[in-house]
CSV table of C-alpha atoms and ligand atoms in Angstrom, one decimal:
chain,number,residue,atom,x,y,z
A,1,UNK,CA,46.1,36.1,-44.9
A,2,UNK,CA,42.9,37.2,-45.0
A,3,UNK,CA,40.5,34.9,-43.1
A,4,UNK,CA,36.9,34.8,-41.9
A,5,UNK,CA,35.3,32.5,-39.6
A,6,UNK,CA,31.8,31.1,-41.0
A,7,UNK,CA,29.4,29.7,-38.5
A,8,UNK,CA,28.4,25.8,-39.8
A,9,UNK,CA,25.2,24.4,-38.2
A,10,UNK,CA,24.8,20.6,-38.6
A,11,UNK,CA,21.3,20.9,-38.5
A,12,UNK,CA,20.7,23.6,-40.9
A,13,UNK,CA,23.6,23.3,-43.4
A,14,UNK,CA,22.8,23.6,-47.0
A,15,UNK,CA,23.9,20.8,-49.4
A,16,UNK,CA,26.8,23.3,-50.6
A,17,UNK,CA,27.8,24.1,-47.0
A,18,UNK,CA,27.9,20.2,-46.6
A,19,UNK,CA,29.4,19.6,-49.8
A,20,UNK,CA,32.7,22.3,-49.0
A,21,UNK,CA,32.8,20.5,-45.3
A,22,UNK,CA,33.2,17.0,-47.1
A,23,UNK,CA,36.1,18.4,-49.5
A,24,UNK,CA,37.9,19.4,-46.4
A,25,UNK,CA,37.5,16.5,-44.4
A,26,UNK,CA,38.6,14.2,-46.9
A,27,UNK,CA,41.8,16.4,-47.5
A,28,UNK,CA,42.4,16.2,-43.7
A,29,UNK,CA,41.8,12.4,-43.2
A,30,UNK,CA,44.6,12.0,-45.9
A,31,UNK,CA,46.9,14.2,-44.0
A,32,UNK,CA,45.9,12.9,-40.4
A,33,UNK,CA,45.2,9.2,-41.3
A,34,UNK,CA,46.9,8.2,-44.7
A,35,UNK,CA,45.7,5.2,-45.9
A,36,UNK,CA,42.9,4.4,-43.8
A,37,UNK,CA,39.4,3.8,-45.2
A,38,UNK,CA,37.6,7.5,-45.2
A,39,UNK,CA,34.3,8.0,-44.1
A,40,UNK,CA,31.6,8.0,-46.5
A,41,UNK,CA,29.7,11.5,-46.6
A,42,UNK,CA,26.3,10.7,-45.4
A,43,UNK,CA,27.5,8.5,-42.6
A,44,UNK,CA,29.6,11.6,-41.3
A,45,UNK,CA,26.5,13.6,-42.2
A,46,UNK,CA,24.2,11.3,-40.1
A,47,UNK,CA,26.8,11.3,-37.0
A,48,UNK,CA,27.0,15.1,-37.2
A,49,UNK,CA,23.6,15.8,-37.6
A,50,UNK,CA,22.3,13.5,-34.7
A,51,UNK,CA,24.9,15.2,-32.7
A,52,UNK,CA,25.3,14.8,-28.9
A,53,UNK,CA,22.3,15.8,-27.3
A,54,UNK,CA,24.2,16.0,-24.0
A,55,UNK,CA,26.4,19.2,-25.6
A,56,UNK,CA,26.2,22.4,-27.0
A,57,UNK,CA,28.1,21.7,-30.2
A,58,UNK,CA,29.5,24.9,-32.3
A,59,UNK,CA,31.7,24.6,-35.3
A,60,UNK,CA,33.1,27.4,-37.8
A,61,UNK,CA,35.1,27.0,-41.4
A,62,UNK,CA,37.8,29.1,-42.2
A,63,UNK,CA,37.9,31.0,-45.5
A,64,UNK,CA,40.1,32.8,-47.5
A,65,UNK,CA,39.1,36.3,-48.8
A,66,UNK,CA,37.1,36.1,-52.0
A,67,UNK,CA,37.5,32.1,-51.9
A,68,UNK,CA,34.2,31.3,-50.5
A,69,UNK,CA,34.0,27.7,-52.1
A,70,UNK,CA,37.3,26.2,-50.2
A,71,UNK,CA,37.2,25.6,-46.4
A,72,UNK,CA,40.9,25.6,-44.8
A,73,UNK,CA,40.3,25.6,-41.6
A,74,UNK,CA,37.9,24.2,-39.0
A,75,UNK,CA,37.2,24.7,-35.2
A,76,UNK,CA,34.9,22.2,-33.0
A,77,UNK,CA,33.8,23.5,-29.8
A,78,UNK,CA,31.7,21.7,-27.1
A,79,UNK,CA,30.4,22.3,-23.7
A,80,UNK,CA,28.1,20.3,-21.9
A,81,UNK,CA,24.3,21.1,-21.4
A,82,UNK,CA,23.4,22.3,-17.8
A,83,UNK,CA,20.7,19.5,-18.2
A,84,UNK,CA,23.3,17.1,-19.2
A,85,UNK,CA,24.1,14.5,-16.8
A,86,UNK,CA,28.1,15.2,-16.3
A,87,UNK,CA,27.4,19.0,-16.2
A,88,UNK,CA,28.0,19.0,-12.6
A,89,UNK,CA,31.6,17.3,-13.0
A,90,UNK,CA,32.2,18.6,-15.9
A,91,UNK,CA,31.3,22.1,-15.7
A,92,UNK,CA,34.4,23.9,-16.0
A,93,UNK,CA,35.6,22.6,-19.3
A,94,UNK,CA,35.3,23.1,-23.1
A,95,UNK,CA,36.3,20.7,-25.6
A,96,UNK,CA,37.9,22.1,-28.7
A,97,UNK,CA,39.3,20.7,-32.1
A,98,UNK,CA,41.5,23.1,-34.3
A,99,UNK,CA,42.5,21.8,-37.4
A,100,UNK,CA,44.0,23.7,-40.6
A,101,UNK,CA,45.0,22.1,-43.9
A,102,UNK,CA,48.3,21.8,-44.3
A,103,UNK,CA,49.6,24.8,-47.0
A,104,UNK,CA,47.6,26.9,-44.7
A,105,UNK,CA,49.6,26.2,-41.9
A,106,UNK,CA,51.9,28.9,-40.2
A,107,UNK,CA,50.1,32.0,-41.4
A,108,UNK,CA,47.8,32.3,-37.9
A,109,UNK,CA,44.7,30.5,-38.9
A,110,UNK,CA,45.6,28.6,-36.0
A,111,UNK,CA,45.5,31.2,-33.8
A,112,UNK,CA,42.6,32.8,-34.9
A,113,UNK,CA,40.7,29.5,-34.5
A,114,UNK,CA,42.4,29.3,-30.9
A,115,UNK,CA,40.8,33.2,-30.3
A,116,UNK,CA,37.5,31.8,-31.5
A,117,UNK,CA,37.6,29.4,-28.7
A,118,UNK,CA,38.6,31.8,-26.5
A,119,UNK,CA,35.7,33.7,-26.8
A,120,UNK,CA,33.1,31.2,-26.8
A,121,UNK,CA,34.6,29.6,-23.7
A,122,UNK,CA,34.5,33.0,-21.7
A,123,UNK,CA,31.0,33.9,-23.3
A,124,UNK,CA,29.7,30.4,-21.3
A,125,UNK,CA,32.0,30.6,-18.4
A,126,UNK,CA,34.1,27.9,-19.1
A,127,UNK,CA,38.1,28.3,-17.3
A,128,UNK,CA,39.8,25.0,-19.1
A,129,UNK,CA,39.8,24.2,-22.7
A,130,UNK,CA,40.9,20.7,-23.8
A,131,UNK,CA,41.8,18.9,-26.9
A,132,UNK,CA,43.8,16.5,-28.6
A,133,UNK,CA,46.1,16.0,-30.9
A,134,UNK,CA,48.3,13.0,-33.3
A,135,UNK,CA,50.1,14.8,-35.5
A,136,UNK,CA,53.9,16.5,-35.5
A,137,UNK,CA,52.3,20.0,-36.1
A,138,UNK,CA,49.8,19.5,-33.6
A,139,UNK,CA,52.3,18.4,-30.5
A,140,UNK,CA,54.6,21.9,-31.7
A,141,UNK,CA,51.4,24.3,-31.8
A,142,UNK,CA,50.8,22.8,-28.1
A,143,UNK,CA,54.0,23.7,-27.2
A,144,UNK,CA,54.3,26.9,-28.6
A,145,UNK,CA,51.1,28.2,-27.3
A,146,UNK,CA,52.3,26.9,-23.7
A,147,UNK,CA,49.1,24.6,-23.3
A,148,UNK,CA,49.8,21.3,-20.7
A,149,UNK,CA,50.6,18.2,-22.1
A,150,UNK,CA,47.9,16.6,-19.5
A,151,UNK,CA,48.0,13.1,-20.8
A,152,UNK,CA,50.2,10.9,-23.2
A,153,UNK,CA,48.1,8.3,-25.3
A,154,UNK,CA,48.9,5.5,-27.6
A,155,UNK,CA,46.8,4.4,-30.9
A,156,UNK,CA,47.1,0.5,-30.7
A,157,UNK,CA,46.5,-2.0,-33.7
A,158,UNK,CA,46.2,-5.3,-33.5
A,159,UNK,CA,46.6,-7.4,-36.9
A,160,UNK,CA,44.8,-10.4,-36.9
A,161,UNK,CA,46.9,-12.7,-38.8
A,162,UNK,CA,49.8,-11.9,-36.2
A,163,UNK,CA,47.5,-13.0,-33.2
A,164,UNK,CA,48.2,-16.2,-31.4
A,165,UNK,CA,44.6,-17.7,-31.4
A,166,UNK,CA,45.7,-20.5,-29.2
A,167,UNK,CA,46.5,-18.1,-26.6
A,168,UNK,CA,43.1,-16.4,-27.3
A,169,UNK,CA,41.4,-19.3,-27.1
A,170,UNK,CA,42.8,-20.4,-23.8
A,171,UNK,CA,42.4,-17.0,-22.3
A,172,UNK,CA,38.5,-17.4,-23.0
A,173,UNK,CA,38.8,-21.3,-21.4
A,174,UNK,CA,40.6,-20.2,-18.3
A,175,UNK,CA,38.1,-17.2,-17.3
A,176,UNK,CA,35.3,-20.0,-16.8
A,177,UNK,CA,37.6,-22.2,-14.9
A,178,UNK,CA,38.7,-19.7,-12.5
A,179,UNK,CA,35.2,-18.4,-12.2
A,180,UNK,CA,32.9,-21.4,-12.8
A,181,UNK,CA,30.1,-19.3,-11.0
A,182,UNK,CA,30.5,-16.1,-13.7
A,183,UNK,CA,28.8,-16.3,-17.0
A,184,UNK,CA,28.9,-14.1,-20.1
A,185,UNK,CA,26.1,-12.3,-21.7
A,186,UNK,CA,26.2,-10.7,-25.3
A,187,UNK,CA,24.5,-7.8,-25.6
A,188,UNK,CA,24.3,-6.8,-29.5
A,189,UNK,CA,23.2,-3.4,-30.3
A,190,UNK,CA,21.1,-2.5,-27.5
A,191,UNK,CA,21.4,-3.1,-23.7
A,192,UNK,CA,18.2,-4.6,-22.5
A,193,UNK,CA,15.9,-1.9,-20.5
A,194,UNK,CA,15.6,-3.9,-17.2
A,195,UNK,CA,19.6,-4.3,-16.9
A,196,UNK,CA,20.3,-0.6,-18.4
A,197,UNK,CA,20.7,1.1,-15.1
A,198,UNK,CA,23.3,-1.2,-13.8
A,199,UNK,CA,25.1,-1.9,-17.1
A,200,UNK,CA,25.4,1.9,-17.2
A,201,UNK,CA,26.8,2.2,-13.5
A,202,UNK,CA,29.4,-0.2,-14.5
A,203,UNK,CA,30.3,1.8,-17.8
A,204,UNK,CA,30.5,5.0,-15.9
A,205,UNK,CA,33.0,3.5,-13.2
A,206,UNK,CA,34.8,2.0,-15.9
A,207,UNK,CA,35.2,5.2,-18.1
A,208,UNK,CA,36.1,7.0,-14.8
A,209,UNK,CA,38.5,4.6,-13.3
A,210,UNK,CA,40.7,4.7,-16.9
A,211,UNK,CA,43.7,7.1,-15.8
A,212,UNK,CA,43.5,10.7,-16.4
A,213,UNK,CA,46.9,11.8,-15.4
A,214,UNK,CA,47.3,15.3,-15.1
A,215,UNK,CA,43.8,16.3,-17.0
A,216,UNK,CA,41.6,18.6,-15.0
A,217,UNK,CA,38.3,16.6,-16.3
A,218,UNK,CA,35.7,15.5,-14.0
A,219,UNK,CA,33.5,11.9,-14.2
A,220,UNK,CA,31.9,11.2,-16.9
A,221,UNK,CA,27.9,9.9,-16.2
A,222,UNK,CA,26.5,7.4,-18.3
A,223,UNK,CA,22.9,7.1,-17.7
A,224,UNK,CA,20.6,4.7,-19.7
A,225,UNK,CA,19.4,7.5,-21.9
A,226,UNK,CA,23.0,8.7,-22.8
A,227,UNK,CA,23.8,5.1,-23.9
A,228,UNK,CA,20.6,4.4,-25.5
A,229,UNK,CA,21.3,7.8,-27.8
A,230,UNK,CA,24.8,6.5,-28.4
A,231,UNK,CA,23.3,2.8,-29.6
A,232,UNK,CA,20.7,4.6,-31.7
A,233,UNK,CA,23.9,7.1,-33.1
A,234,UNK,CA,26.1,3.7,-34.2
A,235,UNK,CA,22.8,1.9,-35.7
A,236,UNK,CA,21.7,5.0,-37.7
A,237,UNK,CA,25.0,5.8,-38.8
A,238,UNK,CA,25.0,1.8,-40.4
A,239,UNK,CA,27.1,0.7,-37.5
A,240,UNK,CA,26.8,-2.5,-35.0
A,241,UNK,CA,28.2,-2.8,-31.5
A,242,UNK,CA,29.3,-6.0,-30.1
A,243,UNK,CA,29.4,-5.7,-26.5
A,244,UNK,CA,29.6,-8.8,-23.9
A,245,UNK,CA,29.6,-8.3,-19.9
A,246,UNK,CA,29.8,-11.3,-16.9
A,247,UNK,CA,27.7,-11.7,-14.3
A,248,UNK,CA,28.7,-13.2,-11.1
A,249,UNK,CA,26.8,-16.3,-9.5
A,250,UNK,CA,24.5,-13.2,-7.5
A,251,UNK,CA,23.7,-11.8,-10.6
A,252,UNK,CA,25.5,-8.8,-10.4
A,253,UNK,CA,27.6,-7.0,-13.6
A,254,UNK,CA,31.3,-7.5,-12.6
A,255,UNK,CA,32.6,-6.1,-16.1
A,256,UNK,CA,32.2,-5.5,-19.9
A,257,UNK,CA,33.8,-5.0,-23.2
A,258,UNK,CA,32.5,-3.4,-26.3
A,259,UNK,CA,33.7,-3.1,-29.8
A,260,UNK,CA,32.2,-0.8,-32.5
A,261,UNK,CA,32.0,-1.5,-36.2
A,262,UNK,CA,31.3,1.0,-39.4
A,263,UNK,CA,31.2,-0.9,-43.1
A,264,UNK,CA,33.0,2.6,-43.9
A,265,UNK,CA,35.9,1.4,-42.1
A,266,UNK,CA,36.1,-1.9,-44.1
A,267,UNK,CA,38.6,-4.1,-42.8
A,268,UNK,CA,38.9,-2.3,-39.3
A,269,UNK,CA,37.0,-2.3,-36.0
A,270,UNK,CA,37.2,-0.2,-33.2
A,271,UNK,CA,37.8,-1.4,-29.4
A,272,UNK,CA,36.1,0.8,-27.2
A,273,UNK,CA,35.9,0.7,-23.2
A,274,UNK,CA,36.9,-2.3,-21.0
A,275,UNK,CA,36.1,-2.3,-17.8
A,276,UNK,CA,36.2,-4.7,-14.5
A,277,UNK,CA,34.7,-3.7,-11.4
A,278,UNK,CA,37.3,-3.5,-8.6
A,279,UNK,CA,36.2,-6.3,-6.2
A,280,UNK,CA,36.4,-8.7,-9.3
A,281,UNK,CA,39.6,-7.9,-10.5
A,282,UNK,CA,42.7,-10.4,-10.2
A,283,UNK,CA,40.2,-13.5,-11.5
A,284,UNK,CA,41.3,-13.3,-15.5
A,285,UNK,CA,37.9,-11.4,-16.1
A,286,UNK,CA,39.4,-8.8,-18.5
A,287,UNK,CA,41.4,-11.3,-20.2
A,288,UNK,CA,38.3,-13.7,-20.8
A,289,UNK,CA,36.1,-10.5,-21.7
A,290,UNK,CA,38.5,-9.4,-24.7
A,291,UNK,CA,39.5,-13.0,-25.9
A,292,UNK,CA,35.7,-14.1,-25.8
A,293,UNK,CA,34.8,-11.0,-27.7
A,294,UNK,CA,37.7,-11.2,-30.0
A,295,UNK,CA,36.4,-15.0,-30.7
A,296,UNK,CA,33.0,-13.6,-31.4
A,297,UNK,CA,34.2,-10.7,-33.5
A,298,UNK,CA,36.3,-13.2,-36.1
A,299,UNK,CA,32.8,-14.9,-36.7
A,300,UNK,CA,30.4,-12.0,-36.9
A,301,UNK,CA,33.2,-9.9,-39.0
A,302,UNK,CA,35.2,-11.9,-41.2
A,303,UNK,CA,36.0,-8.9,-43.2
A,304,UNK,CA,38.0,-7.4,-40.3
A,305,UNK,CA,41.4,-8.0,-39.8
A,306,UNK,CA,42.9,-5.0,-37.7
A,307,UNK,CA,41.3,-3.8,-34.7
A,308,UNK,CA,42.0,0.0,-33.4
A,309,UNK,CA,42.4,1.1,-29.9
A,310,UNK,CA,43.9,3.9,-27.3
A,311,UNK,CA,44.6,3.8,-24.4
A,312,UNK,CA,46.7,6.2,-21.7
A,313,UNK,CA,50.0,5.4,-21.5
A,314,UNK,CA,50.1,4.9,-17.7
A,315,UNK,CA,47.1,2.4,-18.2
A,316,UNK,CA,49.4,-0.4,-17.2
A,317,UNK,CA,46.7,-3.2,-16.9
A,318,UNK,CA,45.0,-2.4,-20.1
A,319,UNK,CA,48.1,-2.2,-21.6
A,320,UNK,CA,49.5,-5.5,-20.7
A,321,UNK,CA,46.6,-7.4,-21.8
A,322,UNK,CA,46.6,-5.6,-24.9
A,323,UNK,CA,50.2,-6.2,-25.5
A,324,UNK,CA,50.0,-9.6,-24.9
A,325,UNK,CA,47.5,-9.9,-27.3
A,326,UNK,CA,49.5,-8.4,-29.8
A,327,UNK,CA,48.3,-5.3,-30.1
A,328,UNK,CA,51.5,-2.8,-31.2
A,329,UNK,CA,51.8,0.9,-31.2
A,330,UNK,CA,50.5,2.8,-34.4
A,331,UNK,CA,50.9,6.1,-33.1
A,332,UNK,CA,51.6,8.4,-30.3
A,333,UNK,CA,48.7,11.2,-29.4
A,334,UNK,CA,48.3,13.7,-26.5
A,335,UNK,CA,45.7,15.8,-24.6
A,336,UNK,CA,46.4,19.3,-23.8
A,337,UNK,CA,44.8,21.4,-21.6
A,338,UNK,CA,45.0,25.4,-21.0
A,339,UNK,CA,43.6,27.6,-18.8
A,340,UNK,CA,41.5,30.8,-19.9
A,341,UNK,CA,43.7,33.1,-18.6
A,342,UNK,CA,46.3,31.4,-20.1
A,343,UNK,CA,45.0,31.8,-23.5
A,344,UNK,CA,44.2,35.3,-23.3
A,345,UNK,CA,48.0,36.0,-22.3
A,346,UNK,CA,49.2,33.6,-25.5
A,347,UNK,CA,46.8,35.8,-27.4
A,348,UNK,CA,47.8,39.0,-25.9
A,349,UNK,CA,51.4,38.6,-26.7
A,350,UNK,CA,50.6,38.2,-30.0
A,351,UNK,CA,51.7,34.8,-30.2
A,352,UNK,CA,54.7,33.1,-31.5
B,1,COA,C1,47.5,22.8,-34.9
B,1,COA,C2,47.2,23.6,-35.9
B,1,COA,C3,45.6,23.9,-36.1
B,1,COA,C4,48.2,25.2,-36.1
B,1,COA,O1,47.6,25.6,-37.0
B,1,COA,P1,48.5,27.0,-37.6
B,1,COA,O2,47.3,27.8,-38.5
B,1,COA,O3,49.5,26.4,-38.7
B,1,COA,O4,49.3,28.0,-36.7
B,1,COA,P2,49.6,29.3,-36.5
B,1,COA,O5,49.8,29.6,-38.0
B,1,COA,O6,48.5,30.3,-36.0
B,1,COA,O7,50.6,29.0,-35.4
B,1,COA,C5,50.6,29.7,-34.2
B,1,COA,C6,51.7,29.7,-33.5
B,1,COA,O8,51.9,28.1,-33.0
B,1,COA,C7,53.4,27.8,-33.4
B,1,COA,N1,53.2,26.5,-34.4
B,1,COA,C8,52.3,26.1,-34.9
B,1,COA,N2,52.6,25.2,-35.8
B,1,COA,C9,54.1,25.1,-35.8
B,1,COA,C10,55.0,24.0,-35.9
B,1,COA,N3,54.6,23.2,-36.9
B,1,COA,N4,56.2,24.0,-35.7
B,1,COA,C11,56.7,25.1,-34.7
B,1,COA,N5,55.7,25.8,-34.0
B,1,COA,C12,54.6,25.7,-34.6
B,1,COA,C13,54.2,28.8,-33.9
B,1,COA,O9,54.5,29.2,-32.3
B,1,COA,C14,53.3,29.6,-34.2
B,1,COA,O10,53.3,31.3,-34.4
B,1,COA,P3,54.3,31.8,-35.7
B,1,COA,O11,54.2,30.9,-36.9
B,1,COA,O12,54.3,33.0,-35.3
B,1,COA,O13,56.0,31.2,-35.0
B,1,COA,C15,47.4,23.0,-37.5
B,1,COA,O14,48.9,22.4,-37.4
B,1,COA,C16,46.7,21.7,-37.6
B,1,COA,O15,45.5,22.0,-38.2
B,1,COA,N6,47.4,20.6,-37.2
B,1,COA,C17,46.7,19.7,-36.5
B,1,COA,C18,45.4,19.3,-36.1
B,1,COA,C19,45.5,19.3,-34.6
B,1,COA,O16,46.8,18.9,-34.1
B,1,COA,N7,45.2,20.2,-34.2
B,1,COA,C20,45.7,20.6,-32.7
B,1,COA,C21,44.9,19.9,-31.7
B,1,COA,S1,43.0,20.1,-31.8
């Protein structure tokens, strides 16, 4: 197939370019997440225009010769900028997402996108490329190109009509009984400036304590500025965060958990990171935080019927809490990594 790649810049894209992208995005959504609510065009444009200021983000659309109106494939490529707080720890890696519409698969478009990703990574001096997938064709592609499956993850879903709410209430009551000097503090959409530094330390620690398995990625560093951009992106794209943290008697923040809701998702809410700092583990704080946030979520978002989350399959502690709450596996996903050398070798062999 005669295919060309055309750069897509979310900061300057014309309305025609956006329209072509959204058509592609909606078809891909049905392939990837059939039956789930689709994000509205305006919401996804706001999100993509704001972008990630920490990263250089590059996108290419794939078109067939003579068919400039139909996007059939997409490459997303990102690397940390030198001034980003996580640059020092994640300097060598590039993150990619390759997507080809189902009718156009197995005709070399994925390999072409991979070749472009290799070129972009080489120009920037990166030695490792990381991507994820939850689709059968993606698993097969990862195996065929010889990438390493570095982490196995599980998307879990909690259907609220199946929750044992008495148990959830018990967890919420047990928390203060076992830790009488610990208190909960809700953060709403914005972490107050006076605690942002300490809150971001806890968030950073929690993110990096989650198992990375074989992934050769480094620590992700969340500073108050990085967190503020994330909060503003949620707000500007119409979303709301529901975050709660716990404080010890001496004022130290001992743990946190966060969810995010976007009206486009209708009945679905996302569960993000939960973390309890190591010295405070084993006292039921994780269960207390999650139970209290779920109870609050039920009041603030009565339209929600399902909570969605993702965990590494090796994250025994989090999976144990989630399973007892009633989260069930929705599907498996993987994170794969490949050195630039191995990508070159695969492409030189002509694939296959
Ligand atoms: C992964 C994906 C991008 C591959 O796109 P594609 O255009 O079909 O890939 P190519 O035709 O270039 O395939 C290259 C090689 O990968 C292997 N491969 C790709 N899909 C395969 C499949 N479903 N089964 C077995 N092998 C497969 C083959 O070896 C193929 O070469 P061959 O056709 O000469 O045998 C596409 O399946 C897709 O969009 N999947 C959903 C999104 C995703 O999972 N992305 C990957 C991770 S970011």
